[in-house]
PDB file of C-alpha atoms in Angstrom:
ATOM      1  CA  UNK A   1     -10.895 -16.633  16.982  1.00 82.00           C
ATOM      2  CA  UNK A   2      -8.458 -16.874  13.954  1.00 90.00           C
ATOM      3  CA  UNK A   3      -7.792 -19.642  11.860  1.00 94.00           C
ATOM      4  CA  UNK A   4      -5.032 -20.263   9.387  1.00 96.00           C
ATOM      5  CA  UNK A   5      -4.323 -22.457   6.739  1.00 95.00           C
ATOM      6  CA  UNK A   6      -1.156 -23.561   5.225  1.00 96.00           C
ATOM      7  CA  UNK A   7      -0.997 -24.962   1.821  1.00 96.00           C
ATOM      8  CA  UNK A   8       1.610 -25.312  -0.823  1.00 97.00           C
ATOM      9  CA  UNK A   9       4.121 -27.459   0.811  1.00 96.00           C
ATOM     10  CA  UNK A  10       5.512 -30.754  -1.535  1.00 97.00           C
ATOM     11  CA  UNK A  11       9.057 -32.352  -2.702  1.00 98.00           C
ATOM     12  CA  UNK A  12      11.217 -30.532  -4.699  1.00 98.00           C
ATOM     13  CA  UNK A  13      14.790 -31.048  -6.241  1.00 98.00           C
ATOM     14  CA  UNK A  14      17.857 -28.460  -5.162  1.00 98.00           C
ATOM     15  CA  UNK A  15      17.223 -25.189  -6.974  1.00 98.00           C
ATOM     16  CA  UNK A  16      13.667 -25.737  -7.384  1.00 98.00           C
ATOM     17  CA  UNK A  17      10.932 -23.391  -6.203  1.00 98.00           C
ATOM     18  CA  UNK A  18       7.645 -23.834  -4.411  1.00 98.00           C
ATOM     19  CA  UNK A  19       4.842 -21.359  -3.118  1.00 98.00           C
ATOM     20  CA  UNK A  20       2.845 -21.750  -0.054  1.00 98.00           C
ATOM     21  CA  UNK A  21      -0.680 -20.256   0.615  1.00 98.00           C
ATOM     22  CA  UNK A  22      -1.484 -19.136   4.350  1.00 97.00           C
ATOM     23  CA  UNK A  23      -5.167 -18.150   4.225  1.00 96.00           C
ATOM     24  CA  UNK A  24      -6.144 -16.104   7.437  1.00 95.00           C
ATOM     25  CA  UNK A  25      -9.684 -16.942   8.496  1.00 91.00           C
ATOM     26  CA  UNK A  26     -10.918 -14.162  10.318  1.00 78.00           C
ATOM     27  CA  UNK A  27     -11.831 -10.061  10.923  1.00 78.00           C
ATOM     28  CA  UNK A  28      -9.411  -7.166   9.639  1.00 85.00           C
ATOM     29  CA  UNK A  29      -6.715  -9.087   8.334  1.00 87.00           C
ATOM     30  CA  UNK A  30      -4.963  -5.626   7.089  1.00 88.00           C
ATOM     31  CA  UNK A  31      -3.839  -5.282  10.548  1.00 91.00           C
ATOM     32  CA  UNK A  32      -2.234  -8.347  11.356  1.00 94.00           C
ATOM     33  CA  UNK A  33       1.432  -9.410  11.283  1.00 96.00           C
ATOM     34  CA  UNK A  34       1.616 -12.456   9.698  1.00 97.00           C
ATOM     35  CA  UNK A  35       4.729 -14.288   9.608  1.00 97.00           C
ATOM     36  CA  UNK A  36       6.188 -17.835   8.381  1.00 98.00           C
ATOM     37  CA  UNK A  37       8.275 -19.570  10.288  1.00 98.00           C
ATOM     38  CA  UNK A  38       9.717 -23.438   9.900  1.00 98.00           C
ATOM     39  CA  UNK A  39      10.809 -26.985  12.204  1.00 98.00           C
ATOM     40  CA  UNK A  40      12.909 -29.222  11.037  1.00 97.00           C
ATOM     41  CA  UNK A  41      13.467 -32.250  12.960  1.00 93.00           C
ATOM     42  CA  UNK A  42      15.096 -32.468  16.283  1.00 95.00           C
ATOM     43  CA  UNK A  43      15.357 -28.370  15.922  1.00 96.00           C
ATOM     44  CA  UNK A  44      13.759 -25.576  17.304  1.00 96.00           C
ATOM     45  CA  UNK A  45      10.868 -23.680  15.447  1.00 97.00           C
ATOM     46  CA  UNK A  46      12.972 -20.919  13.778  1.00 98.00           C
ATOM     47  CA  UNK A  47      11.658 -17.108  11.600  1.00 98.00           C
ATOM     48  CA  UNK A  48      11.584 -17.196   7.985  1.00 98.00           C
ATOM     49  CA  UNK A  49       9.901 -14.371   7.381  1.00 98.00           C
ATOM     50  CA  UNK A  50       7.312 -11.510   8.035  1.00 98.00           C
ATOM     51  CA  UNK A  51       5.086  -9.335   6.796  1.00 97.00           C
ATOM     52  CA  UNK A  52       3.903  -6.208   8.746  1.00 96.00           C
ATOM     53  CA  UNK A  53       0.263  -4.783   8.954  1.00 93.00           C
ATOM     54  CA  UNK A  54       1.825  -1.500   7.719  1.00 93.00           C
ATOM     55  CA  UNK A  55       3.299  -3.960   4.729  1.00 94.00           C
ATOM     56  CA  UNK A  56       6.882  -4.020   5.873  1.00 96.00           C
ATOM     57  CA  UNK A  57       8.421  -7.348   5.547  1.00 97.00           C
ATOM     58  CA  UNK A  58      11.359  -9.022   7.378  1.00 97.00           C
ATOM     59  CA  UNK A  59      13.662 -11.883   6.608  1.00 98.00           C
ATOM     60  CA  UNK A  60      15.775 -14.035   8.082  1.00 97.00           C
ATOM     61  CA  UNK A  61      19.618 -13.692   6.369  1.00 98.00           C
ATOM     62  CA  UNK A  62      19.652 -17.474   5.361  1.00 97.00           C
ATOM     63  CA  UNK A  63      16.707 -16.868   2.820  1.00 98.00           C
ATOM     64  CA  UNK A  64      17.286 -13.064   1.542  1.00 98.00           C
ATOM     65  CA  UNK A  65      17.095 -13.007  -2.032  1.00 98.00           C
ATOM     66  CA  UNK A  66      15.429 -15.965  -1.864  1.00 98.00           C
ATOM     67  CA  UNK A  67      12.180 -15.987  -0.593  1.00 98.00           C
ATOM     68  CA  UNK A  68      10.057 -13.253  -0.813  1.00 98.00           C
ATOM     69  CA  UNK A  69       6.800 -12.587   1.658  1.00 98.00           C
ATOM     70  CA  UNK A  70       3.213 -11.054  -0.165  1.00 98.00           C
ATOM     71  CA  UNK A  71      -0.448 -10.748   0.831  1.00 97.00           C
ATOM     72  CA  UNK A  72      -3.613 -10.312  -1.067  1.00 96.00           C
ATOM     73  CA  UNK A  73      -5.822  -7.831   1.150  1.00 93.00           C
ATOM     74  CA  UNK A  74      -8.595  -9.110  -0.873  1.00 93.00           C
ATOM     75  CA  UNK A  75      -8.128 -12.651  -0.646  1.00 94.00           C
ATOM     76  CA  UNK A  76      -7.067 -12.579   2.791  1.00 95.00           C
ATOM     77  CA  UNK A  77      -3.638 -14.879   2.091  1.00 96.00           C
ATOM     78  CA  UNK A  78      -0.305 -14.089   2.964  1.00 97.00           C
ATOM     79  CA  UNK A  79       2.096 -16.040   0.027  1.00 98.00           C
ATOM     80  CA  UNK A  80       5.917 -16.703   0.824  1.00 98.00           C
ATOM     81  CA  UNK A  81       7.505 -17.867  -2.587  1.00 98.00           C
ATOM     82  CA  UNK A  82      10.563 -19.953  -2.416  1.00 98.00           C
ATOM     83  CA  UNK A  83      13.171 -19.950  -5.071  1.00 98.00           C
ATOM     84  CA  UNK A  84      16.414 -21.563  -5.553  1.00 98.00           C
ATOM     85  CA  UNK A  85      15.729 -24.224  -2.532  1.00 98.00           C
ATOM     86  CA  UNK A  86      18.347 -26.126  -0.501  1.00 98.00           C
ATOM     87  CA  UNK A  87      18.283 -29.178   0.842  1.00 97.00           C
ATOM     88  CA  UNK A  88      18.664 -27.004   4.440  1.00 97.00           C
ATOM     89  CA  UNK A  89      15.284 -25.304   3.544  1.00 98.00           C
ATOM     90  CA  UNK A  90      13.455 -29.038   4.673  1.00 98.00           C
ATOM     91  CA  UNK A  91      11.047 -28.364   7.279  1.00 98.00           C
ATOM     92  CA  UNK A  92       7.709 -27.912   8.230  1.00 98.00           C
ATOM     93  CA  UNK A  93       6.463 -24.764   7.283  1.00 98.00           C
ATOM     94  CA  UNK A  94       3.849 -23.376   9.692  1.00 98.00           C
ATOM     95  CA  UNK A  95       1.893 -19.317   9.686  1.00 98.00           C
ATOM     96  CA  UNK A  96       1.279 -17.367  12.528  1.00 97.00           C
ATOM     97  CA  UNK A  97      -0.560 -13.797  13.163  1.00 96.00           C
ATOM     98  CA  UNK A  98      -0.861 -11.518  15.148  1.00 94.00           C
ATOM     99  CA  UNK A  99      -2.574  -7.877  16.172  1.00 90.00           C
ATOM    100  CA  UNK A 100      -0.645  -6.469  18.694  1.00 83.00           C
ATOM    101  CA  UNK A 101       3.202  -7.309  18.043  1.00 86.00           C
ATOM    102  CA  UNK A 102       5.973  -4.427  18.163  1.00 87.00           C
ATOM    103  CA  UNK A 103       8.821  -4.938  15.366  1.00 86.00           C
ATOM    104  CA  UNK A 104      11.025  -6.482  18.050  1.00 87.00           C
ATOM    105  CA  UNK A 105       9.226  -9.615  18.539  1.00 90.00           C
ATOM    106  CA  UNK A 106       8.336  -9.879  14.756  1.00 91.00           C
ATOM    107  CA  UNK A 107      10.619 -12.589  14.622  1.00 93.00           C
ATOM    108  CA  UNK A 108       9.857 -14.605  18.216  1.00 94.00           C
ATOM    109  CA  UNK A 109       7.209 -17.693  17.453  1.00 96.00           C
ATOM    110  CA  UNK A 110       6.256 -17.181  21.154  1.00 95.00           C
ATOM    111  CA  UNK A 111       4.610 -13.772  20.332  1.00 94.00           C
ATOM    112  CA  UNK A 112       2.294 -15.483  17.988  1.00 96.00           C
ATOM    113  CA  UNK A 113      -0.626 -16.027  19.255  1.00 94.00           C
ATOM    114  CA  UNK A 114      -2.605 -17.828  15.905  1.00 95.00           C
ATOM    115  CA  UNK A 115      -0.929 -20.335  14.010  1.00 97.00           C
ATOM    116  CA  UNK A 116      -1.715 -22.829  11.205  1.00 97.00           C
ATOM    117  CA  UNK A 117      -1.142 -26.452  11.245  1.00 96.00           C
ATOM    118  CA  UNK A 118       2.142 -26.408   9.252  1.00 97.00           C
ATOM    119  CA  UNK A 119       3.363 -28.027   5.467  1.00 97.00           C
ATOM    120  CA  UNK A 120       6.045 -29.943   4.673  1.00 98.00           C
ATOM    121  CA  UNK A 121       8.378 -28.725   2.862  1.00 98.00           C
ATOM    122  CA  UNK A 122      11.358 -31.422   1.582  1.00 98.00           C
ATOM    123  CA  UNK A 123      14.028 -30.296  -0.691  1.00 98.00           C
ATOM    124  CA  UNK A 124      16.446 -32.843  -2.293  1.00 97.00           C
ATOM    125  CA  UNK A 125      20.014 -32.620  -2.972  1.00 91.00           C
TER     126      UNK A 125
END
């Protein structure tokens, strides 16, 4: 069994930044995908972003250039750093792994098969 947990998560004004922590409780984490994804109210759980066991990382357009995806091997966390926030970037934030996905379903939440149990995130204009 895997565990995960999110940290990081708080209020921040337009343009601000923030940097959440997902810390991956379990065996070789070098080989899971690990990916970030994000609900907002009354939405549907969409991809932020993705990092690769191989260490290739994936983003969703809306936060390119933005946000940027990391791990520490050693540490076993997975960071995703969040610069020049919008008030469209409110949600909660949640981190999922995952051994076995192929790069097509990198960005599906239903091919997750750990996940953490989310932060908020609240940007104001």
């Amino acid at each position: 069994q895997v565990q995960l947990v999110e940290s990081g998560g708080g209020l921040v004004k337009t343009g601000g930044s923030l940097r959440l922590f997902c810390v991956v409780d379990g065996h070789s984490f070098r080989t899971y995908t690990v990916g970030w994804f994000r609900q907002a109210p009354g939405k549907e759980r969409e991809f932020v972003a993705a990092i690769r066991s191989n260490g290739n990382t994936l983003y969703r357009d809306s936060v390119k250039g933005r946000f940027t995806i990391s791990r520490d091997v050693a540490k076993n966390t997975v960071y995703l750093q969040m610069n020049s926030l919008k008030p469209e970037d409110t949600a909660v934030y949640y981190c999922a792994a995952d051994r076995s996905l192929i790069l097509s379903t990198t960005t599906l939440a239903s091919a997750y098969d750990y996940w953490g149990q989310g932060t908020q995130v609240t940007v104001s204009s």
